Amino acid sequence: MKPTEKPRVALRSRAAAAPKRAERRLVGIPVAPGIGIGPLFATSEARPEVPRLTVAAEAVEAEVARLDVAVRASRKQLGKLRERLAALPDDISTELDPLMEAYQRMLAPGRLLRGAHKRVEARQNAEAAISDEAEALAAAFLAGTDPAAARHAEEVREVARRIVRNLTHTPFRSFAGLPEGAILVAEWLRPSDAALLNPAHLAGVATDEGGSDGHTAVMLRALGIPAVLGAAGLSSAMKPGTVAVLDGATGTVVLNPTAETLREARRGVEAHARESRRLGRLRHLPATTLDNETVELQANLELPAELPLIAKAGAAGIGLLRTEFLFMNRETLPDEDAQTETYRAVITAMDGDPVTIRVLDWGGEKEIAALDAEGLVPTVNDDNPALGLRGIRLLLRQPELFETQLAAILRAAASAPNAGQVRVLLPMVTALHEVRASREIYERVARRLRRRGERIPDKLPPLGIMIETPGAALSADAMILETDFFALGTNDLTMYTLAVDRGETDVAHLYDPLHPAVLRLLQYTIDAALRARKPVSVCGEMAANPRLTPLLLGLGVRSLSMNASALPRVKQKIRALSMDECVRFARRVMEQADPDRIAAAFADFEKE
Ligand code: PEP
Ligand code: MG
């Protein structure tokens, strides 16, 4: 975990200069542990760029439709924001409600949208049309005598900026003005935005929207940035520059902290650092239970920047390389040579330890601009992206994308010095024919590379599948016959089993990996792999939670992969358990169908 406090002198002078405001405590979802103290910085201050194009006459209708889709998305976002503000203490909601109302009024059919439509009909592109119409309206406000003209002008510009952001799918990527040691605040953050953050320069991240195991949360945990997501009303209630205390373990964000709150937070920062040092000493100890069973503890990797964290955690390899993050935040797709280099660098850095590379898992909330730019993904987002062309479905639809990646993995596996075992992992599998089609492509790519004279491993790296949909889990007995290993993606498995979006704040209370339905799917999958004597690991967030370690071990799992920061705590837990007690515990849990009884079984076990 990074030191998260800005230098005290600077903090004190800021706090002293600010007018006295009452302390306010907002609560969200704890996502990545650690305490951050620093001034708040709003990403939404970043202005999206407005492209300017002339629309072809035959494309005008489609351009109007594109504008309307973005307006609807903006309305939906604001409606949600307003709904959530209503649940806040009166002083905050009374202050902010008129602003939300003004935004929503401007998004209703009226001058702004009528004017923008006319401009598109005159062949301006949607982004330019809405921005120019907003500017014209702002100028008209400012020319009048209304004392609130300046405010109205800013409101209409802000509404236009939101529409442009939705039109261009602009990630909030301008972190340029982000002061060192600040707490970043946003309404929501895309996984690609989170991938741009530099943990060394940030005290924390807090958003209004987001869920505990969405990809943004996964990324923030991987980077070790203290984070709270889903803190309703935060981005509207905050004043940029205000000092705040963020606690990523309890999910609180305290605005304008009192001297006592600040003192307590500083004590928390020190305690956290002490605990990290203590856990760091476990690095060279084996992950072995009291009765001498060894568990393989590996790390999940999203970006090469995490490699030092992985080395520090003492991981025995990479159990899940989420390659989609390598495709984000760039204008063009990495070609075969560029990918080969990246995978080679990761395999080399792991110095003989195994590396499991998951092929591109595009879809859901993971947007990749370069795929859009190359026309490889649908341009109009599905209403239900989690159920759309995600993961292996896209790769089978765009085999060139798939083949390029497989070729790069094979070349990297053969050319990295001191390479350990490399494995290939397929995401979002639901049907056996997807596995068969993938294997055919895999073998075809290998044959082609050999013909081309490329060096690839004599024996092809094992090809495994993520078990992260109920469809795959319930056909695990058939799937295992045609695959070399399973990796349990408990994040999506929970989401798809319970029909709960893993990144959605409103249903976060229903997202429960301990739901009996999820546990039964885990058990069924693990049993199928064990019967077939093939490896099975868990690489979803369940693997990172030491409370769940005895259950997973008791169910028969001997390989866990998680964000590097979580690894020492899981190792500490394993070293205090005996496999016997884990098996008994898992049996007790699996006998229950009532979530309350499952919770009680955990409470009893932890008391023992
Ligand atoms: C999962 O779904 O549990 C998983 C590990 O994959 P991802 O989080 O990348 O969707
Ligand atoms: Mg997944």
PDB file of C-alpha atoms in Angstrom, residues 57-335:
ATOM      1  CA  ALA A  57     -26.444  14.156 -46.317  1.00  0.00           C
ATOM      2  CA  GLU A  58     -27.394  10.463 -46.115  1.00  0.00           C
ATOM      3  CA  ALA A  59     -25.922  10.180 -42.583  1.00  0.00           C
ATOM      4  CA  VAL A  60     -27.924  13.039 -41.059  1.00  0.00           C
ATOM      5  CA  GLU A  61     -30.684  10.808 -39.759  1.00  0.00           C
ATOM      6  CA  ALA A  62     -28.210   8.487 -38.045  1.00  0.00           C
ATOM      7  CA  GLU A  63     -26.433  11.495 -36.537  1.00  0.00           C
ATOM      8  CA  VAL A  64     -29.705  12.794 -35.070  1.00  0.00           C
ATOM      9  CA  ALA A  65     -30.298   9.326 -33.612  1.00  0.00           C
ATOM     10  CA  ARG A  66     -26.788   9.351 -32.118  1.00  0.00           C
ATOM     11  CA  LEU A  67     -27.481  12.695 -30.475  1.00  0.00           C
ATOM     12  CA  ASP A  68     -30.772  11.394 -29.093  1.00  0.00           C
ATOM     13  CA  VAL A  69     -29.103   8.310 -27.617  1.00  0.00           C
ATOM     14  CA  ALA A  70     -26.571  10.538 -25.825  1.00  0.00           C
ATOM     15  CA  VAL A  71     -29.326  12.846 -24.564  1.00  0.00           C
ATOM     16  CA  ARG A  72     -31.250   9.857 -23.200  1.00  0.00           C
ATOM     17  CA  ALA A  73     -28.112   8.556 -21.489  1.00  0.00           C
ATOM     18  CA  SER A  74     -27.525  11.996 -19.957  1.00  0.00           C
ATOM     19  CA  ARG A  75     -31.105  12.171 -18.705  1.00  0.00           C
ATOM     20  CA  LYS A  76     -30.761   8.756 -17.154  1.00  0.00           C
ATOM     21  CA  GLN A  77     -27.504   9.680 -15.410  1.00  0.00           C
ATOM     22  CA  LEU A  78     -28.947  12.882 -13.999  1.00  0.00           C
ATOM     23  CA  GLY A  79     -32.175  11.186 -12.928  1.00  0.00           C
ATOM     24  CA  LYS A  80     -30.162   8.661 -11.012  1.00  0.00           C
ATOM     25  CA  LEU A  81     -27.947  11.275  -9.453  1.00  0.00           C
ATOM     26  CA  ARG A  82     -30.949  13.261  -8.320  1.00  0.00           C
ATOM     27  CA  GLU A  83     -32.676  10.217  -6.891  1.00  0.00           C
ATOM     28  CA  ARG A  84     -29.616   9.404  -4.852  1.00  0.00           C
ATOM     29  CA  LEU A  85     -29.230  12.979  -3.661  1.00  0.00           C
ATOM     30  CA  ALA A  86     -32.724  12.799  -2.233  1.00  0.00           C
ATOM     31  CA  ALA A  87     -31.500  10.199   0.224  1.00  0.00           C
ATOM     32  CA  LEU A  88     -28.833  12.513   1.631  1.00  0.00           C
ATOM     33  CA  PRO A  89     -29.114  14.748   4.698  1.00  0.00           C
ATOM     34  CA  ASP A  90     -31.404  17.721   4.076  1.00  0.00           C
ATOM     35  CA  ASP A  91     -28.715  20.366   3.985  1.00  0.00           C
ATOM     36  CA  ILE A  92     -26.923  18.700   1.079  1.00  0.00           C
ATOM     37  CA  SER A  93     -29.983  17.799  -0.950  1.00  0.00           C
ATOM     38  CA  THR A  94     -31.582  21.241  -0.516  1.00  0.00           C
ATOM     39  CA  GLU A  95     -28.385  22.846  -1.711  1.00  0.00           C
ATOM     40  CA  LEU A  96     -28.029  20.666  -4.779  1.00  0.00           C
ATOM     41  CA  ASP A  97     -31.533  19.848  -5.901  1.00  0.00           C
ATOM     42  CA  PRO A  98     -32.146  23.143  -7.786  1.00  0.00           C
ATOM     43  CA  LEU A  99     -28.994  22.535  -9.814  1.00  0.00           C
ATOM     44  CA  MET A 100     -30.077  19.013 -10.760  1.00  0.00           C
ATOM     45  CA  GLU A 101     -33.503  20.339 -11.668  1.00  0.00           C
ATOM     46  CA  ALA A 102     -31.943  22.967 -13.927  1.00  0.00           C
ATOM     47  CA  TYR A 103     -29.844  20.340 -15.705  1.00  0.00           C
ATOM     48  CA  GLN A 104     -32.850  18.099 -16.210  1.00  0.00           C
ATOM     49  CA  ARG A 105     -34.943  21.002 -17.526  1.00  0.00           C
ATOM     50  CA  MET A 106     -32.304  21.706 -20.142  1.00  0.00           C
ATOM     51  CA  LEU A 107     -32.348  18.082 -21.234  1.00  0.00           C
ATOM     52  CA  ALA A 108     -36.132  18.121 -21.723  1.00  0.00           C
ATOM     53  CA  PRO A 109     -37.397  18.928 -25.231  1.00  0.00           C
ATOM     54  CA  GLY A 110     -36.776  22.674 -25.553  1.00  0.00           C
ATOM     55  CA  ARG A 111     -34.540  25.283 -27.096  1.00  0.00           C
ATOM     56  CA  LEU A 112     -31.209  23.474 -26.517  1.00  0.00           C
ATOM     57  CA  LEU A 113     -32.231  20.197 -28.117  1.00  0.00           C
ATOM     58  CA  ARG A 114     -34.348  21.809 -30.850  1.00  0.00           C
ATOM     59  CA  GLY A 115     -31.449  24.049 -31.793  1.00  0.00           C
ATOM     60  CA  ALA A 116     -28.981  21.144 -31.764  1.00  0.00           C
ATOM     61  CA  HIS A 117     -31.271  19.058 -34.002  1.00  0.00           C
ATOM     62  CA  LYS A 118     -31.490  21.921 -36.501  1.00  0.00           C
ATOM     63  CA  ARG A 119     -27.718  22.206 -36.565  1.00  0.00           C
ATOM     64  CA  VAL A 120     -27.357  18.473 -37.260  1.00  0.00           C
ATOM     65  CA  GLU A 121     -29.942  18.794 -40.021  1.00  0.00           C
ATOM     66  CA  ALA A 122     -27.679  21.528 -41.412  1.00  0.00           C
ATOM     67  CA  ARG A 123     -24.997  18.756 -41.419  1.00  0.00           C
ATOM     68  CA  GLN A 124     -23.031  19.631 -38.299  1.00  0.00           C
ATOM     69  CA  ASN A 125     -21.927  16.581 -36.275  1.00  0.00           C
ATOM     70  CA  ALA A 126     -23.765  15.962 -33.008  1.00  0.00           C
ATOM     71  CA  GLU A 127     -20.913  17.022 -30.701  1.00  0.00           C
ATOM     72  CA  ALA A 128     -20.383  20.340 -32.465  1.00  0.00           C
ATOM     73  CA  ALA A 129     -24.131  20.919 -32.772  1.00  0.00           C
ATOM     74  CA  ILE A 130     -24.894  20.545 -29.069  1.00  0.00           C
ATOM     75  CA  SER A 131     -21.816  22.544 -28.013  1.00  0.00           C
ATOM     76  CA  ASP A 132     -22.503  25.416 -30.407  1.00  0.00           C
ATOM     77  CA  GLU A 133     -26.161  25.553 -29.460  1.00  0.00           C
ATOM     78  CA  ALA A 134     -25.213  25.614 -25.764  1.00  0.00           C
ATOM     79  CA  GLU A 135     -22.753  28.451 -26.442  1.00  0.00           C
ATOM     80  CA  ALA A 136     -25.444  30.401 -28.313  1.00  0.00           C
ATOM     81  CA  LEU A 137     -27.829  29.913 -25.404  1.00  0.00           C
ATOM     82  CA  ALA A 138     -25.190  30.902 -22.868  1.00  0.00           C
ATOM     83  CA  ALA A 139     -24.490  34.069 -24.860  1.00  0.00           C
ATOM     84  CA  ALA A 140     -28.208  34.854 -24.925  1.00  0.00           C
ATOM     85  CA  PHE A 141     -28.426  34.418 -21.119  1.00  0.00           C
ATOM     86  CA  LEU A 142     -25.424  36.668 -20.595  1.00  0.00           C
ATOM     87  CA  ALA A 143     -26.835  39.368 -22.864  1.00  0.00           C
ATOM     88  CA  GLY A 144     -29.999  39.600 -20.741  1.00  0.00           C
ATOM     89  CA  THR A 145     -30.558  41.277 -17.398  1.00  0.00           C
ATOM     90  CA  ASP A 146     -31.268  38.209 -15.268  1.00  0.00           C
ATOM     91  CA  PRO A 147     -28.966  38.368 -12.216  1.00  0.00           C
ATOM     92  CA  ALA A 148     -28.597  34.553 -12.420  1.00  0.00           C
ATOM     93  CA  ALA A 149     -27.435  34.730 -16.086  1.00  0.00           C
ATOM     94  CA  ALA A 150     -23.865  33.606 -15.383  1.00  0.00           C
ATOM     95  CA  ARG A 151     -25.132  30.589 -13.455  1.00  0.00           C
ATOM     96  CA  HIS A 152     -27.582  29.612 -16.232  1.00  0.00           C
ATOM     97  CA  ALA A 153     -24.820  29.993 -18.835  1.00  0.00           C
ATOM     98  CA  GLU A 154     -22.583  27.614 -16.891  1.00  0.00           C
ATOM     99  CA  GLU A 155     -25.461  25.152 -16.403  1.00  0.00           C
ATOM    100  CA  VAL A 156     -26.232  24.912 -20.113  1.00  0.00           C
ATOM    101  CA  ARG A 157     -22.530  24.483 -20.939  1.00  0.00           C
ATOM    102  CA  GLU A 158     -22.229  21.728 -18.329  1.00  0.00           C
ATOM    103  CA  VAL A 159     -25.244  19.889 -19.785  1.00  0.00           C
ATOM    104  CA  ALA A 160     -23.680  20.103 -23.262  1.00  0.00           C
ATOM    105  CA  ARG A 161     -20.368  18.782 -21.918  1.00  0.00           C
ATOM    106  CA  ARG A 162     -22.170  15.794 -20.416  1.00  0.00           C
ATOM    107  CA  ILE A 163     -23.852  15.050 -23.753  1.00  0.00           C
ATOM    108  CA  VAL A 164     -20.505  15.348 -25.581  1.00  0.00           C
ATOM    109  CA  ARG A 165     -18.904  12.975 -23.085  1.00  0.00           C
ATOM    110  CA  ASN A 166     -21.669  10.472 -23.754  1.00  0.00           C
ATOM    111  CA  LEU A 167     -21.376  10.971 -27.508  1.00  0.00           C
ATOM    112  CA  THR A 168     -17.647  10.471 -27.589  1.00  0.00           C
ATOM    113  CA  HIS A 169     -17.475   7.849 -24.823  1.00  0.00           C
ATOM    114  CA  THR A 170     -14.767  10.107 -23.441  1.00  0.00           C
ATOM    115  CA  PRO A 171     -13.108   8.576 -20.467  1.00  0.00           C
ATOM    116  CA  PHE A 172     -12.368  11.183 -17.837  1.00  0.00           C
ATOM    117  CA  ARG A 173      -8.821  10.917 -18.963  1.00  0.00           C
ATOM    118  CA  SER A 174      -7.588  14.394 -18.274  1.00  0.00           C
ATOM    119  CA  PHE A 175      -5.889  13.874 -14.969  1.00  0.00           C
ATOM    120  CA  ALA A 176      -3.356  16.469 -16.028  1.00  0.00           C
ATOM    121  CA  GLY A 177      -4.151  19.035 -13.352  1.00  0.00           C
ATOM    122  CA  LEU A 178      -4.403  16.446 -10.620  1.00  0.00           C
ATOM    123  CA  PRO A 179      -2.422  17.835  -7.691  1.00  0.00           C
ATOM    124  CA  GLU A 180      -0.072  15.420  -5.983  1.00  0.00           C
ATOM    125  CA  GLY A 181      -1.631  13.822  -2.897  1.00  0.00           C
ATOM    126  CA  ALA A 182      -5.212  14.668  -3.934  1.00  0.00           C
ATOM    127  CA  ILE A 183      -8.297  12.521  -3.550  1.00  0.00           C
ATOM    128  CA  LEU A 184      -9.830  12.069  -6.968  1.00  0.00           C
ATOM    129  CA  VAL A 185     -13.608  12.459  -7.087  1.00  0.00           C
ATOM    130  CA  ALA A 186     -15.876  11.546  -9.989  1.00  0.00           C
ATOM    131  CA  GLU A 187     -19.490  10.681 -10.556  1.00  0.00           C
ATOM    132  CA  TRP A 188     -18.229   7.410 -11.921  1.00  0.00           C
ATOM    133  CA  LEU A 189     -14.967   6.114 -13.253  1.00  0.00           C
ATOM    134  CA  ARG A 190     -14.536   3.709 -16.128  1.00  0.00           C
ATOM    135  CA  PRO A 191     -12.070   0.844 -15.788  1.00  0.00           C
ATOM    136  CA  SER A 192      -9.979   2.511 -18.520  1.00  0.00           C
ATOM    137  CA  ASP A 193      -9.839   5.737 -16.472  1.00  0.00           C
ATOM    138  CA  ALA A 194      -8.750   3.845 -13.389  1.00  0.00           C
ATOM    139  CA  ALA A 195      -5.980   2.229 -15.428  1.00  0.00           C
ATOM    140  CA  LEU A 196      -4.483   5.684 -16.022  1.00  0.00           C
ATOM    141  CA  LEU A 197      -4.081   6.569 -12.367  1.00  0.00           C
ATOM    142  CA  ASN A 198      -0.709   6.748 -10.730  1.00  0.00           C
ATOM    143  CA  PRO A 199      -0.980   5.365  -7.206  1.00  0.00           C
ATOM    144  CA  ALA A 200       2.182   7.161  -6.126  1.00  0.00           C
ATOM    145  CA  HIS A 201       0.537  10.548  -6.787  1.00  0.00           C
ATOM    146  CA  LEU A 202      -2.891   9.950  -5.340  1.00  0.00           C
ATOM    147  CA  ALA A 203      -4.239   9.831  -1.799  1.00  0.00           C
ATOM    148  CA  GLY A 204      -7.428   8.079  -2.825  1.00  0.00           C
ATOM    149  CA  VAL A 205     -10.360   7.763  -5.195  1.00  0.00           C
ATOM    150  CA  ALA A 206     -14.043   8.276  -4.446  1.00  0.00           C
ATOM    151  CA  THR A 207     -17.048   8.127  -6.741  1.00  0.00           C
ATOM    152  CA  ASP A 208     -20.832   8.450  -6.575  1.00  0.00           C
ATOM    153  CA  GLU A 209     -21.409   5.298  -8.608  1.00  0.00           C
ATOM    154  CA  GLY A 210     -19.823   1.854  -8.704  1.00  0.00           C
ATOM    155  CA  GLY A 211     -20.007  -1.552  -7.081  1.00  0.00           C
ATOM    156  CA  SER A 212     -17.664  -3.614  -4.979  1.00  0.00           C
ATOM    157  CA  ASP A 213     -16.435  -6.017  -7.675  1.00  0.00           C
ATOM    158  CA  GLY A 214     -16.851  -4.025 -10.890  1.00  0.00           C
ATOM    159  CA  HIS A 215     -13.754  -3.715 -13.073  1.00  0.00           C
ATOM    160  CA  THR A 216     -13.077  -0.204 -11.798  1.00  0.00           C
ATOM    161  CA  ALA A 217     -12.968  -1.582  -8.251  1.00  0.00           C
ATOM    162  CA  VAL A 218     -10.771  -4.453  -9.417  1.00  0.00           C
ATOM    163  CA  MET A 219      -8.354  -1.973 -11.020  1.00  0.00           C
ATOM    164  CA  LEU A 220      -8.199   0.326  -7.987  1.00  0.00           C
ATOM    165  CA  ARG A 221      -7.475  -2.626  -5.706  1.00  0.00           C
ATOM    166  CA  ALA A 222      -4.786  -3.815  -8.102  1.00  0.00           C
ATOM    167  CA  LEU A 223      -3.128  -0.422  -7.975  1.00  0.00           C
ATOM    168  CA  GLY A 224      -3.433  -0.301  -4.191  1.00  0.00           C
ATOM    169  CA  ILE A 225      -5.212   3.082  -4.177  1.00  0.00           C
ATOM    170  CA  PRO A 226      -7.504   3.571  -1.155  1.00  0.00           C
ATOM    171  CA  ALA A 227     -10.959   3.813  -2.689  1.00  0.00           C
ATOM    172  CA  VAL A 228     -14.627   4.251  -1.867  1.00  0.00           C
ATOM    173  CA  LEU A 229     -17.188   3.850  -4.649  1.00  0.00           C
ATOM    174  CA  GLY A 230     -20.917   4.514  -4.600  1.00  0.00           C
ATOM    175  CA  ALA A 231     -20.756   7.410  -2.112  1.00  0.00           C
ATOM    176  CA  ALA A 232     -24.046   9.012  -3.065  1.00  0.00           C
ATOM    177  CA  GLY A 233     -23.950  12.749  -3.662  1.00  0.00           C
ATOM    178  CA  LEU A 234     -20.220  13.100  -3.199  1.00  0.00           C
ATOM    179  CA  SER A 235     -19.307  14.714  -6.507  1.00  0.00           C
ATOM    180  CA  SER A 236     -22.100  17.266  -6.164  1.00  0.00           C
ATOM    181  CA  ALA A 237     -21.545  17.956  -2.459  1.00  0.00           C
ATOM    182  CA  MET A 238     -17.799  18.463  -2.675  1.00  0.00           C
ATOM    183  CA  LYS A 239     -16.007  21.734  -3.207  1.00  0.00           C
ATOM    184  CA  PRO A 240     -12.730  21.207  -5.102  1.00  0.00           C
ATOM    185  CA  GLY A 241      -9.737  21.762  -2.863  1.00  0.00           C
ATOM    186  CA  THR A 242     -11.618  20.904   0.331  1.00  0.00           C
ATOM    187  CA  VAL A 243      -9.594  18.585   2.526  1.00  0.00           C
ATOM    188  CA  ALA A 244     -11.145  15.174   3.106  1.00  0.00           C
ATOM    189  CA  VAL A 245     -10.338  11.898   4.811  1.00  0.00           C
ATOM    190  CA  LEU A 246     -11.137   8.732   2.879  1.00  0.00           C
ATOM    191  CA  ASP A 247     -11.146   5.311   4.516  1.00  0.00           C
ATOM    192  CA  GLY A 248     -11.172   2.551   1.915  1.00  0.00           C
ATOM    193  CA  ALA A 249     -11.731  -0.165   4.513  1.00  0.00           C
ATOM    194  CA  THR A 250     -14.885   1.301   6.073  1.00  0.00           C
ATOM    195  CA  GLY A 251     -16.180   3.113   2.982  1.00  0.00           C
ATOM    196  CA  THR A 252     -16.348   6.591   4.530  1.00  0.00           C
ATOM    197  CA  VAL A 253     -15.409   9.958   3.098  1.00  0.00           C
ATOM    198  CA  VAL A 254     -15.280  12.812   5.621  1.00  0.00           C
ATOM    199  CA  LEU A 255     -15.416  16.294   4.110  1.00  0.00           C
ATOM    200  CA  ASN A 256     -13.981  19.216   6.105  1.00  0.00           C
ATOM    201  CA  PRO A 257     -12.639  16.926   8.839  1.00  0.00           C
ATOM    202  CA  THR A 258     -12.236  18.360  12.318  1.00  0.00           C
ATOM    203  CA  ALA A 259      -8.795  18.426  13.924  1.00  0.00           C
ATOM    204  CA  GLU A 260      -9.748  15.311  15.899  1.00  0.00           C
ATOM    205  CA  THR A 261     -10.832  13.401  12.764  1.00  0.00           C
ATOM    206  CA  LEU A 262      -7.568  14.351  11.066  1.00  0.00           C
ATOM    207  CA  ARG A 263      -5.539  13.188  14.071  1.00  0.00           C
ATOM    208  CA  GLU A 264      -7.368   9.876  14.115  1.00  0.00           C
ATOM    209  CA  ALA A 265      -6.870   9.449  10.357  1.00  0.00           C
ATOM    210  CA  ARG A 266      -3.138  10.046  10.693  1.00  0.00           C
ATOM    211  CA  ARG A 267      -2.996   7.392  13.384  1.00  0.00           C
ATOM    212  CA  GLY A 268      -4.837   5.093  10.934  1.00  0.00           C
ATOM    213  CA  VAL A 269      -2.287   5.814   8.177  1.00  0.00           C
ATOM    214  CA  GLU A 270       0.545   4.877  10.541  1.00  0.00           C
ATOM    215  CA  ALA A 271      -1.215   1.705  11.731  1.00  0.00           C
ATOM    216  CA  HIS A 272      -1.809   0.705   8.115  1.00  0.00           C
ATOM    217  CA  ALA A 273       1.869   1.187   7.267  1.00  0.00           C
ATOM    218  CA  ARG A 274       2.910  -0.886  10.311  1.00  0.00           C
ATOM    219  CA  GLU A 275       0.530  -3.674   9.292  1.00  0.00           C
ATOM    220  CA  SER A 276       1.864  -3.637   5.709  1.00  0.00           C
ATOM    221  CA  ARG A 277       5.424  -3.952   7.007  1.00  0.00           C
ATOM    222  CA  ARG A 278       4.408  -6.858   9.227  1.00  0.00           C
ATOM    223  CA  LEU A 279       2.635  -8.642   6.365  1.00  0.00           C
ATOM    224  CA  GLY A 280       5.615  -7.959   4.103  1.00  0.00           C
ATOM    225  CA  ARG A 281       7.676 -10.239   6.316  1.00  0.00           C
ATOM    226  CA  LEU A 282       5.490 -13.179   5.199  1.00  0.00           C
ATOM    227  CA  ARG A 283       6.791 -12.797   1.657  1.00  0.00           C
ATOM    228  CA  HIS A 284       9.360 -15.581   1.814  1.00  0.00           C
ATOM    229  CA  LEU A 285       7.287 -17.972   3.932  1.00  0.00           C
ATOM    230  CA  PRO A 286       5.373 -20.762   2.185  1.00  0.00           C
ATOM    231  CA  ALA A 287       1.580 -20.747   1.884  1.00  0.00           C
ATOM    232  CA  THR A 288       1.275 -23.979   3.841  1.00  0.00           C
ATOM    233  CA  THR A 289      -1.457 -25.044   6.224  1.00  0.00           C
ATOM    234  CA  LEU A 290      -0.783 -26.294   9.756  1.00  0.00           C
ATOM    235  CA  ASP A 291      -1.111 -29.848   8.425  1.00  0.00           C
ATOM    236  CA  ASN A 292       1.410 -29.172   5.669  1.00  0.00           C
ATOM    237  CA  GLU A 293      -0.772 -28.781   2.598  1.00  0.00           C
ATOM    238  CA  THR A 294       0.599 -26.197   0.216  1.00  0.00           C
ATOM    239  CA  VAL A 295      -1.635 -23.759  -1.596  1.00  0.00           C
ATOM    240  CA  GLU A 296      -0.530 -21.989  -4.766  1.00  0.00           C
ATOM    241  CA  LEU A 297      -0.946 -18.240  -4.310  1.00  0.00           C
ATOM    242  CA  GLN A 298      -0.716 -16.234  -7.500  1.00  0.00           C
ATOM    243  CA  ALA A 299      -1.410 -12.664  -8.520  1.00  0.00           C
ATOM    244  CA  ASN A 300      -3.826 -11.094 -10.959  1.00  0.00           C
ATOM    245  CA  LEU A 301      -2.199  -8.599 -13.286  1.00  0.00           C
ATOM    246  CA  GLU A 302      -3.815  -5.867 -15.320  1.00  0.00           C
ATOM    247  CA  LEU A 303      -0.905  -3.620 -16.249  1.00  0.00           C
ATOM    248  CA  PRO A 304       2.861  -4.221 -16.350  1.00  0.00           C
ATOM    249  CA  ALA A 305       3.111  -1.325 -13.841  1.00  0.00           C
ATOM    250  CA  GLU A 306       1.857  -3.750 -11.173  1.00  0.00           C
ATOM    251  CA  LEU A 307       4.813  -6.123 -11.606  1.00  0.00           C
ATOM    252  CA  PRO A 308       6.842  -4.605  -8.724  1.00  0.00           C
ATOM    253  CA  LEU A 309       3.822  -4.986  -6.402  1.00  0.00           C
ATOM    254  CA  ILE A 310       3.534  -8.620  -7.439  1.00  0.00           C
ATOM    255  CA  ALA A 311       7.203  -9.274  -6.720  1.00  0.00           C
ATOM    256  CA  LYS A 312       6.843  -7.558  -3.337  1.00  0.00           C
ATOM    257  CA  ALA A 313       3.845  -9.715  -2.422  1.00  0.00           C
ATOM    258  CA  GLY A 314       5.803 -12.917  -3.094  1.00  0.00           C
ATOM    259  CA  ALA A 315       3.285 -14.322  -5.582  1.00  0.00           C
ATOM    260  CA  ALA A 316       4.081 -17.696  -7.152  1.00  0.00           C
ATOM    261  CA  GLY A 317       3.244 -16.570 -10.671  1.00  0.00           C
ATOM    262  CA  ILE A 318       0.361 -14.826 -12.391  1.00  0.00           C
ATOM    263  CA  GLY A 319      -2.933 -16.673 -12.222  1.00  0.00           C
ATOM    264  CA  LEU A 320      -4.817 -14.167 -14.357  1.00  0.00           C
ATOM    265  CA  LEU A 321      -3.389 -11.643 -16.775  1.00  0.00           C
ATOM    266  CA  ARG A 322      -6.351  -9.489 -17.806  1.00  0.00           C
ATOM    267  CA  THR A 323      -5.080  -8.471 -21.237  1.00  0.00           C
ATOM    268  CA  GLU A 324      -7.922  -6.071 -22.021  1.00  0.00           C
ATOM    269  CA  PHE A 325      -6.208  -3.344 -20.014  1.00  0.00           C
ATOM    270  CA  LEU A 326      -3.289  -3.492 -22.461  1.00  0.00           C
ATOM    271  CA  PHE A 327      -5.696  -2.528 -25.246  1.00  0.00           C
ATOM    272  CA  MET A 328      -7.166   0.478 -23.414  1.00  0.00           C
ATOM    273  CA  ASN A 329      -6.188   4.143 -23.555  1.00  0.00           C
ATOM    274  CA  ARG A 330      -4.504   3.962 -26.908  1.00  0.00           C
ATOM    275  CA  GLU A 331      -5.546   5.044 -30.376  1.00  0.00           C
ATOM    276  CA  THR A 332      -4.686   1.846 -32.247  1.00  0.00           C
ATOM    277  CA  LEU A 333      -4.662  -1.837 -31.374  1.00  0.00           C
ATOM    278  CA  PRO A 334      -1.324  -3.387 -30.411  1.00  0.00           C
ATOM    279  CA  ASP A 335      -0.163  -5.595 -33.327  1.00  0.00           C
TER     280      ASP A 335
END
